[in-house]
Amino acid sequence: MGLTQLDIIRKQIESTVKNRAAGEAAKLRRKTSLIGEISRLAGRANSTIDGAGRDAARRRAGRQPEELEDDAAWEAPDEGAPPYTCADGYVRRSPEQTLYTPPDYRRRLLRRAAGLAAAVVLALAALWVLVHYSVLSI
């Protein structure tokens, strides 16, 4: 005798119950996992550290932090050196943001530009030779 509609419905219900049970078991394993707990604790620690870093960055930038400890008075940092203005107009305000240019930077930049120009000239010469001797027709 073949499958009736009631048998099909019964099998569907059984598979649904099995799938739900497996899903709940997996959810329970995820909730009780040591790795998950460590990850959650690490996430909390990172957010605490990030908050402290944001406050430190605000202090360095001369802005008041979001929360002051022990109701301390806010003192703006001293403006030591005047800001440095770059060639492109960008104004460096932070004392930690130093401008470093390697000693041979200009020479390497010129060497790179000369190499690029030589490569373009060589490619054009090769193209001219190919066209001149009818290997390549344009």
Coordinates of C-alpha atoms in Angstrom, one line a residue:
M1 CA 0.0 0.0 0.0
G2 CA 1.3 3.5 -0.9
L3 CA 1.7 6.6 1.2
T4 CA -1.5 8.4 2.1
Q5 CA -1.7 12.1 2.7
L6 CA -1.9 11.5 6.4
D7 CA 1.4 9.6 6.3
I8 CA 3.0 12.5 4.4
I9 CA 1.7 15.0 6.9
R10 CA 2.9 12.9 9.8
K11 CA 6.4 12.6 8.3
Q12 CA 6.5 16.4 7.8
I13 CA 5.5 17.0 11.4
E14 CA 8.2 14.5 12.6
S15 CA 10.9 16.2 10.6
T16 CA 9.8 19.6 11.8
V17 CA 10.0 18.5 15.4
K18 CA 13.5 17.0 14.8
N19 CA 14.7 20.1 13.1
R20 CA 13.4 22.4 15.9
A21 CA 14.9 20.1 18.5
A22 CA 18.3 20.1 16.7
G23 CA 18.1 23.9 16.4
E24 CA 17.3 24.4 20.1
A25 CA 20.2 22.0 21.0
A26 CA 22.6 24.0 18.8
K27 CA 21.3 27.3 20.4
L28 CA 21.9 25.8 23.8
R29 CA 25.5 24.7 22.8
R30 CA 26.2 28.2 21.5
K31 CA 25.0 29.8 24.7
T32 CA 26.9 27.5 27.0
S33 CA 30.1 27.5 24.9
L34 CA 33.3 28.6 26.6
I35 CA 34.6 30.1 23.4
G36 CA 31.4 32.2 23.1
E37 CA 31.7 33.4 26.7
I38 CA 35.4 34.3 26.2
S39 CA 34.5 36.2 23.0
R40 CA 31.8 38.1 24.8
L41 CA 34.2 39.1 27.7
A42 CA 36.8 40.1 25.1
G43 CA 34.2 42.2 23.3
R44 CA 33.3 44.0 26.5
A45 CA 37.0 44.6 27.4
N46 CA 37.6 45.9 23.9
S47 CA 34.7 48.3 24.1
T48 CA 36.0 49.6 27.5
I49 CA 39.5 50.1 26.1
D50 CA 38.0 51.8 23.0
G51 CA 36.1 54.2 25.3
A52 CA 39.2 55.0 27.2
G53 CA 41.1 55.5 24.0
R54 CA 38.4 57.9 22.6
D55 CA 38.6 59.9 25.8
A56 CA 42.4 60.1 25.5
A57 CA 42.1 61.2 21.9
R58 CA 39.7 63.8 22.9
R59 CA 42.1 65.1 25.5
R60 CA 44.9 65.2 23.0
A61 CA 42.7 67.0 20.5
G62 CA 41.8 69.6 23.1
R63 CA 38.2 68.6 23.6
Q64 CA 36.5 67.7 26.8
P65 CA 36.0 64.0 27.3
E66 CA 32.5 62.6 27.5
E67 CA 32.8 61.7 31.2
L68 CA 35.1 63.3 33.7
E69 CA 36.3 61.1 36.6
D70 CA 35.8 62.4 40.1
D71 CA 34.2 65.6 38.9
A72 CA 37.6 66.9 37.9
A73 CA 37.9 70.2 36.2
W74 CA 38.7 70.2 32.6
E75 CA 42.0 71.8 31.6
A76 CA 42.8 72.3 27.9
P77 CA 46.2 71.1 26.8
D78 CA 48.9 73.7 26.2
E79 CA 49.4 74.9 22.7
G80 CA 53.2 74.5 22.4
A81 CA 54.3 74.7 18.9
P82 CA 52.4 76.5 16.1
P83 CA 50.7 74.2 13.6
Y84 CA 52.7 73.1 10.6
T85 CA 51.3 73.9 7.2
C86 CA 52.1 71.4 4.4
A87 CA 52.7 72.3 0.8
D88 CA 49.2 71.1 -0.1
G89 CA 47.6 73.3 2.5
Y90 CA 46.9 70.6 5.1
V91 CA 47.5 72.0 8.6
R92 CA 49.1 69.5 11.1
R93 CA 47.9 70.4 14.5
S94 CA 48.8 67.4 16.6
P95 CA 52.2 67.3 18.3
E96 CA 52.4 63.5 17.8
Q97 CA 51.9 63.8 14.1
T98 CA 55.4 64.5 12.9
L99 CA 56.4 65.1 9.4
Y100 CA 59.0 62.6 8.2
T101 CA 60.5 62.6 4.8
P102 CA 63.2 59.9 4.0
P103 CA 66.5 61.5 3.0
D104 CA 66.4 60.0 -0.6
Y105 CA 62.7 60.5 -1.2
R106 CA 63.0 63.1 -4.0
R107 CA 65.8 61.1 -5.7
R108 CA 63.7 57.9 -5.7
L109 CA 60.7 59.8 -6.9
L110 CA 62.7 61.3 -9.8
R111 CA 64.2 57.9 -10.6
R112 CA 60.7 56.3 -10.7
A113 CA 59.4 59.1 -13.0
A114 CA 62.5 58.7 -15.3
G115 CA 62.0 54.9 -15.4
L116 CA 58.3 55.4 -16.4
A117 CA 59.2 57.9 -19.1
A118 CA 61.9 55.5 -20.5
A119 CA 59.4 52.6 -20.5
V120 CA 56.9 54.7 -22.4
V121 CA 59.6 55.8 -25.0
L122 CA 60.7 52.2 -25.3
A123 CA 57.2 51.0 -25.9
L124 CA 56.5 53.7 -28.5
A125 CA 59.8 52.8 -30.3
A126 CA 58.9 49.1 -30.4
L127 CA 55.4 50.0 -31.7
W128 CA 57.0 52.2 -34.4
V129 CA 59.4 49.4 -35.4
L130 CA 56.6 46.9 -35.7
V131 CA 54.5 49.3 -37.8
H132 CA 57.5 50.4 -39.9
Y133 CA 58.4 46.8 -40.9
S134 CA 54.7 45.9 -41.5
V135 CA 54.5 43.4 -38.7
L136 CA 51.7 45.3 -37.2
S137 CA 49.3 47.4 -39.2
I138 CA 47.4 50.2 -37.7

